[in-house]
């Protein structure tokens, strides 16, 4: 979803992505162990802030959003693969 944002799409798609990414980031934060503040809680907290649809962050330049979208997509991919591998153990 995030990688599709690099194209020219209707504004509704970007709003939809903001909602889905924020919900996903919050779910990851909530499911992380609370014992300490770790990398994943901080990373997905920042993702939730940047992508939140309630108080949106407007960067007005697609060139700025592209690396943010790529980094967020990579972090989601890594975290989901970690969750899958630990689930099978």
mmCIF file of N, CA and C in Angstrom:
data_model
loop_
_atom_site.group_PDB
_atom_site.id
_atom_site.type_symbol
_atom_site.label_atom_id
_atom_site.label_comp_id
_atom_site.label_asym_id
_atom_site.label_seq_id
_atom_site.Cartn_x
_atom_site.Cartn_y
_atom_site.Cartn_z
ATOM 1 N N UNK A 1 0.814 -1.194 0.000
ATOM 2 C CA UNK A 1 0.000 0.000 0.000
ATOM 3 C C UNK A 1 0.859 1.260 0.000
ATOM 4 N N UNK A 2 1.854 1.259 0.860
ATOM 5 C CA UNK A 2 2.701 2.450 0.957
ATOM 6 C C UNK A 2 3.479 2.700 -0.326
ATOM 7 N N UNK A 3 3.926 1.646 -0.949
ATOM 8 C CA UNK A 3 4.724 1.817 -2.160
ATOM 9 C C UNK A 3 3.873 2.318 -3.321
ATOM 10 N N UNK A 4 2.570 2.047 -3.298
ATOM 11 C CA UNK A 4 1.681 2.590 -4.328
ATOM 12 C C UNK A 4 1.533 4.106 -4.206
ATOM 13 N N UNK A 5 1.813 4.638 -3.019
ATOM 14 C CA UNK A 5 1.687 6.083 -2.795
ATOM 15 C C UNK A 5 2.682 6.886 -3.623
ATOM 16 N N UNK A 6 3.643 6.233 -4.203
ATOM 17 C CA UNK A 6 4.628 6.951 -5.013
ATOM 18 C C UNK A 6 4.052 7.374 -6.358
ATOM 19 N N UNK A 7 2.932 6.791 -6.727
ATOM 20 C CA UNK A 7 2.274 7.184 -7.974
ATOM 21 C C UNK A 7 1.319 8.343 -7.732
ATOM 22 N N UNK A 8 0.711 8.819 -8.788
ATOM 23 C CA UNK A 8 -0.294 9.879 -8.667
ATOM 24 C C UNK A 8 -1.664 9.232 -8.530
ATOM 25 N N UNK A 9 -2.192 9.261 -7.329
ATOM 26 C CA UNK A 9 -3.471 8.637 -7.029
ATOM 27 C C UNK A 9 -4.418 9.669 -6.439
ATOM 28 N N UNK A 10 -5.709 9.368 -6.410
ATOM 29 C CA UNK A 10 -6.670 10.304 -5.812
ATOM 30 C C UNK A 10 -6.381 10.518 -4.328
ATOM 31 N N UNK A 11 -6.746 11.680 -3.827
ATOM 32 C CA UNK A 11 -6.485 12.041 -2.435
ATOM 33 C C UNK A 11 -7.134 11.047 -1.470
ATOM 34 N N UNK A 12 -8.248 10.459 -1.877
ATOM 35 C CA UNK A 12 -8.927 9.481 -1.033
ATOM 36 C C UNK A 12 -8.058 8.274 -0.723
ATOM 37 N N UNK A 13 -7.223 7.874 -1.672
ATOM 38 C CA UNK A 13 -6.327 6.737 -1.445
ATOM 39 C C UNK A 13 -5.312 7.075 -0.360
ATOM 40 N N UNK A 14 -4.759 8.278 -0.415
ATOM 41 C CA UNK A 14 -3.763 8.679 0.580
ATOM 42 C C UNK A 14 -4.388 8.754 1.973
ATOM 43 N N UNK A 15 -5.624 9.226 2.052
ATOM 44 C CA UNK A 15 -6.324 9.273 3.335
ATOM 45 C C UNK A 15 -6.561 7.858 3.859
ATOM 46 N N UNK A 16 -6.986 6.960 2.976
ATOM 47 C CA UNK A 16 -7.198 5.560 3.343
ATOM 48 C C UNK A 16 -5.898 4.941 3.863
ATOM 49 N N UNK A 17 -4.791 5.201 3.180
ATOM 50 C CA UNK A 17 -3.488 4.674 3.602
ATOM 51 C C UNK A 17 -3.111 5.230 4.964
ATOM 52 N N UNK A 18 -3.335 6.519 5.194
ATOM 53 C CA UNK A 18 -3.038 7.119 6.500
ATOM 54 C C UNK A 18 -3.790 6.386 7.614
ATOM 55 N N UNK A 19 -5.069 6.110 7.374
ATOM 56 C CA UNK A 19 -5.884 5.436 8.386
ATOM 57 C C UNK A 19 -5.351 4.030 8.658
ATOM 58 N N UNK A 20 -5.113 3.259 7.602
ATOM 59 C CA UNK A 20 -4.651 1.873 7.751
ATOM 60 C C UNK A 20 -3.271 1.810 8.409
ATOM 61 N N UNK A 21 -2.355 2.672 7.994
ATOM 62 C CA UNK A 21 -0.994 2.671 8.552
ATOM 63 C C UNK A 21 -1.017 3.072 10.024
ATOM 64 N N UNK A 22 -1.821 4.067 10.364
ATOM 65 C CA UNK A 22 -1.914 4.492 11.763
ATOM 66 C C UNK A 22 -2.480 3.372 12.627
ATOM 67 N N UNK A 23 -3.546 2.728 12.160
ATOM 68 C CA UNK A 23 -4.130 1.612 12.917
ATOM 69 C C UNK A 23 -3.109 0.484 13.077
ATOM 70 N N UNK A 24 -2.401 0.150 12.004
ATOM 71 C CA UNK A 24 -1.386 -0.901 12.071
ATOM 72 C C UNK A 24 -0.267 -0.563 13.042
ATOM 73 N N UNK A 25 0.194 0.680 13.001
ATOM 74 C CA UNK A 25 1.272 1.107 13.898
ATOM 75 C C UNK A 25 0.825 1.051 15.357
ATOM 76 N N UNK A 26 -0.393 1.510 15.627
ATOM 77 C CA UNK A 26 -0.908 1.481 16.996
ATOM 78 C C UNK A 26 -1.067 0.036 17.475
ATOM 79 N N UNK A 27 -1.525 -0.854 16.610
ATOM 80 C CA UNK A 27 -1.652 -2.275 16.978
ATOM 81 C C UNK A 27 -0.295 -2.868 17.351
ATOM 82 N N UNK A 28 0.728 -2.528 16.604
ATOM 83 C CA UNK A 28 2.071 -3.036 16.914
ATOM 84 C C UNK A 28 2.556 -2.475 18.247
ATOM 85 N N UNK A 29 2.331 -1.188 18.481
ATOM 86 C CA UNK A 29 2.743 -0.566 19.744
ATOM 87 C C UNK A 29 2.046 -1.241 20.923
ATOM 88 N N UNK A 30 0.747 -1.449 20.796
ATOM 89 C CA UNK A 30 -0.037 -2.039 21.881
ATOM 90 C C UNK A 30 0.409 -3.470 22.173
ATOM 91 N N UNK A 31 0.808 -4.212 21.152
ATOM 92 C CA UNK A 31 1.201 -5.609 21.337
ATOM 93 C C UNK A 31 2.671 -5.798 21.706
ATOM 94 N N UNK A 32 3.446 -4.731 21.713
ATOM 95 C CA UNK A 32 4.842 -4.830 22.150
ATOM 96 C C UNK A 32 4.883 -4.931 23.670
ATOM 97 N N UNK A 33 5.832 -5.687 24.206
ATOM 98 C CA UNK A 33 5.966 -5.759 25.668
ATOM 99 C C UNK A 33 6.190 -4.367 26.265
ATOM 100 N N UNK A 34 5.541 -4.120 27.382
ATOM 101 C CA UNK A 34 5.585 -2.792 28.000
ATOM 102 C C UNK A 34 6.788 -2.617 28.917
ATOM 103 N N UNK A 35 7.563 -3.673 29.122
ATOM 104 C CA UNK A 35 8.644 -3.621 30.107
ATOM 105 C C UNK A 35 9.655 -2.503 29.869
ATOM 106 N N UNK A 36 9.841 -2.120 28.633
ATOM 107 C CA UNK A 36 10.772 -1.025 28.364
ATOM 108 C C UNK A 36 10.408 -0.345 27.044
ATOM 109 N N UNK A 37 11.014 0.791 26.826
ATOM 110 C CA UNK A 37 10.812 1.539 25.590
ATOM 111 C C UNK A 37 11.828 1.015 24.589
ATOM 112 N N UNK A 38 11.360 0.232 23.611
ATOM 113 C CA UNK A 38 12.294 -0.367 22.669
ATOM 114 C C UNK A 38 12.187 0.282 21.292
ATOM 115 N N UNK A 39 13.029 -0.163 20.386
ATOM 116 C CA UNK A 39 13.085 0.397 19.035
ATOM 117 C C UNK A 39 11.728 0.356 18.346
ATOM 118 N N UNK A 40 11.020 -0.781 18.455
ATOM 119 C CA UNK A 40 9.758 -0.946 17.726
ATOM 120 C C UNK A 40 8.689 0.003 18.233
ATOM 121 N N UNK A 41 8.621 0.205 19.536
ATOM 122 C CA UNK A 41 7.622 1.141 20.089
ATOM 123 C C UNK A 41 7.901 2.559 19.615
ATOM 124 N N UNK A 42 9.162 2.951 19.608
ATOM 125 C CA UNK A 42 9.529 4.299 19.157
ATOM 126 C C UNK A 42 9.286 4.448 17.658
ATOM 127 N N UNK A 43 9.747 3.476 16.872
ATOM 128 C CA UNK A 43 9.609 3.553 15.412
ATOM 129 C C UNK A 43 8.148 3.624 14.998
ATOM 130 N N UNK A 44 7.320 2.753 15.556
ATOM 131 C CA UNK A 44 5.917 2.748 15.155
ATOM 132 C C UNK A 44 5.137 3.884 15.811
ATOM 133 N N UNK A 45 5.628 4.413 16.918
ATOM 134 C CA UNK A 45 5.043 5.635 17.473
ATOM 135 C C UNK A 45 5.249 6.806 16.528
ATOM 136 N N UNK A 46 6.461 6.912 15.985
ATOM 137 C CA UNK A 46 6.738 7.973 15.007
ATOM 138 C C UNK A 46 5.921 7.781 13.732
ATOM 139 N N UNK A 47 5.794 6.535 13.285
ATOM 140 C CA UNK A 47 4.979 6.260 12.100
ATOM 141 C C UNK A 47 3.532 6.674 12.354
ATOM 142 N N UNK A 48 3.001 6.337 13.530
ATOM 143 C CA UNK A 48 1.621 6.701 13.857
ATOM 144 C C UNK A 48 1.438 8.215 13.880
ATOM 145 N N UNK A 49 2.422 8.937 14.376
ATOM 146 C CA UNK A 49 2.334 10.402 14.409
ATOM 147 C C UNK A 49 2.373 10.978 13.002
ATOM 148 N N UNK A 50 3.305 10.521 12.187
ATOM 149 C CA UNK A 50 3.474 11.074 10.838
ATOM 150 C C UNK A 50 2.276 10.755 9.947
ATOM 151 N N UNK A 51 1.715 9.556 10.073
ATOM 152 C CA UNK A 51 0.639 9.131 9.178
ATOM 153 C C UNK A 51 -0.761 9.367 9.741
ATOM 154 N N UNK A 52 -0.883 9.866 10.962
ATOM 155 C CA UNK A 52 -2.212 9.972 11.559
ATOM 156 C C UNK A 52 -3.131 10.864 10.723
ATOM 157 N N UNK A 53 -4.386 10.435 10.542
ATOM 158 C CA UNK A 53 -5.312 11.207 9.715
ATOM 159 C C UNK A 53 -6.061 12.293 10.486
ATOM 160 N N UNK A 54 -5.967 12.284 11.806
ATOM 161 C CA UNK A 54 -6.721 13.251 12.608
ATOM 162 C C UNK A 54 -6.034 14.609 12.609
ATOM 163 N N UNK A 55 -4.745 14.611 12.878
ATOM 164 C CA UNK A 55 -3.937 15.834 12.789
ATOM 165 C C UNK A 55 -2.842 15.533 11.772
ATOM 166 N N UNK A 56 -3.176 15.634 10.484
ATOM 167 C CA UNK A 56 -2.231 15.197 9.450
ATOM 168 C C UNK A 56 -0.978 16.062 9.361
ATOM 169 N N UNK A 57 0.102 15.403 9.025
ATOM 170 C CA UNK A 57 1.363 16.082 8.736
ATOM 171 C C UNK A 57 1.404 16.283 7.227
ATOM 172 N N UNK A 58 1.464 17.530 6.797
ATOM 173 C CA UNK A 58 1.523 17.833 5.366
ATOM 174 C C UNK A 58 2.948 18.223 5.002
ATOM 175 N N UNK A 59 3.561 17.446 4.146
ATOM 176 C CA UNK A 59 4.925 17.749 3.712
ATOM 177 C C UNK A 59 4.947 18.346 2.310
ATOM 178 N N UNK A 60 3.808 18.389 1.642
ATOM 179 C CA UNK A 60 3.585 19.079 0.364
ATOM 180 C C UNK A 60 4.549 18.734 -0.754
ATOM 181 N N UNK A 61 5.400 17.769 -0.571
ATOM 182 C CA UNK A 61 6.341 17.414 -1.629
ATOM 183 C C UNK A 61 6.468 15.895 -1.663
ATOM 184 N N UNK A 62 6.110 15.320 -2.768
ATOM 185 C CA UNK A 62 6.148 13.862 -2.918
ATOM 186 C C UNK A 62 7.560 13.315 -2.715
ATOM 187 N N UNK A 63 8.576 14.104 -3.071
ATOM 188 C CA UNK A 63 9.967 13.666 -2.910
ATOM 189 C C UNK A 63 10.324 13.478 -1.434
ATOM 190 N N UNK A 64 9.676 14.206 -0.550
ATOM 191 C CA UNK A 64 9.914 14.043 0.888
ATOM 192 C C UNK A 64 9.184 12.805 1.402
ATOM 193 N N UNK A 65 7.974 12.568 0.894
ATOM 194 C CA UNK A 65 7.184 11.429 1.347
ATOM 195 C C UNK A 65 7.751 10.095 0.889
ATOM 196 N N UNK A 66 8.390 10.060 -0.269
ATOM 197 C CA UNK A 66 8.871 8.780 -0.815
ATOM 198 C C UNK A 66 9.783 8.015 0.142
ATOM 199 N N UNK A 67 10.838 8.634 0.681
ATOM 200 C CA UNK A 67 11.688 7.873 1.615
ATOM 201 C C UNK A 67 10.948 7.485 2.896
ATOM 202 N N UNK A 68 10.028 8.335 3.342
ATOM 203 C CA UNK A 68 9.245 8.012 4.538
ATOM 204 C C UNK A 68 8.377 6.788 4.272
ATOM 205 N N UNK A 69 7.726 6.756 3.109
ATOM 206 C CA UNK A 69 6.899 5.603 2.737
ATOM 207 C C UNK A 69 7.738 4.331 2.637
ATOM 208 N N UNK A 70 8.911 4.440 2.035
ATOM 209 C CA UNK A 70 9.784 3.270 1.875
ATOM 210 C C UNK A 70 10.256 2.754 3.234
ATOM 211 N N UNK A 71 10.695 3.656 4.097
ATOM 212 C CA UNK A 71 11.164 3.253 5.429
ATOM 213 C C UNK A 71 10.034 2.613 6.224
ATOM 214 N N UNK A 72 8.849 3.219 6.182
ATOM 215 C CA UNK A 72 7.703 2.650 6.904
ATOM 216 C C UNK A 72 7.353 1.268 6.359
ATOM 217 N N UNK A 73 7.369 1.111 5.037
ATOM 218 C CA UNK A 73 7.070 -0.193 4.428
ATOM 219 C C UNK A 73 8.098 -1.237 4.858
ATOM 220 N N UNK A 74 9.361 -0.857 4.892
ATOM 221 C CA UNK A 74 10.424 -1.783 5.319
ATOM 222 C C UNK A 74 10.239 -2.174 6.785
ATOM 223 N N UNK A 75 9.940 -1.190 7.640
ATOM 224 C CA UNK A 75 9.745 -1.487 9.062
ATOM 225 C C UNK A 75 8.552 -2.414 9.280
ATOM 226 N N UNK A 76 7.448 -2.159 8.579
ATOM 227 C CA UNK A 76 6.288 -3.051 8.694
ATOM 228 C C UNK A 76 6.639 -4.457 8.221
ATOM 229 N N UNK A 77 7.357 -4.561 7.117
ATOM 230 C CA UNK A 77 7.736 -5.870 6.576
ATOM 231 C C UNK A 77 8.622 -6.636 7.556
ATOM 232 N N UNK A 78 9.622 -5.961 8.115
ATOM 233 C CA UNK A 78 10.521 -6.610 9.076
ATOM 234 C C UNK A 78 9.756 -7.042 10.322
ATOM 235 N N UNK A 79 8.956 -6.137 10.863
ATOM 236 C CA UNK A 79 8.220 -6.451 12.095
ATOM 237 C C UNK A 79 7.239 -7.595 11.871
ATOM 238 N N UNK A 80 6.539 -7.599 10.747
ATOM 239 C CA UNK A 80 5.592 -8.678 10.479
ATOM 240 C C UNK A 80 6.299 -10.013 10.275
ATOM 241 N N UNK A 81 7.480 -9.990 9.661
ATOM 242 C CA UNK A 81 8.223 -11.248 9.501
ATOM 243 C C UNK A 81 8.736 -11.749 10.851
ATOM 244 N N UNK A 82 9.122 -10.842 11.733
ATOM 245 C CA UNK A 82 9.530 -11.233 13.091
ATOM 246 C C UNK A 82 8.348 -11.841 13.838
ATOM 247 N N UNK A 83 7.194 -11.204 13.730
ATOM 248 C CA UNK A 83 6.004 -11.723 14.406
ATOM 249 C C UNK A 83 5.622 -13.104 13.879
ATOM 250 N N UNK A 84 5.728 -13.300 12.575
ATOM 251 C CA UNK A 84 5.417 -14.611 11.990
ATOM 252 C C UNK A 84 6.392 -15.675 12.475
ATOM 253 N N UNK A 85 7.684 -15.339 12.522
ATOM 254 C CA UNK A 85 8.684 -16.333 12.926
ATOM 255 C C UNK A 85 8.560 -16.683 14.406
ATOM 256 N N UNK A 86 8.233 -15.725 15.255
ATOM 257 C CA UNK A 86 8.078 -16.019 16.683
ATOM 258 C C UNK A 86 6.769 -16.742 16.956
ATOM 259 N N UNK A 87 5.791 -16.555 16.109
ATOM 260 C CA UNK A 87 4.506 -17.233 16.277
ATOM 261 C C UNK A 87 4.635 -18.729 16.018
ATOM 262 N N UNK A 88 5.540 -19.107 15.121
ATOM 263 C CA UNK A 88 5.726 -20.508 14.774
ATOM 264 C C UNK A 88 6.626 -21.249 15.758
ATOM 265 N N UNK A 89 7.239 -20.559 16.681
ATOM 266 C CA UNK A 89 8.148 -21.216 17.638
ATOM 267 C C UNK A 89 7.402 -21.770 18.815
#
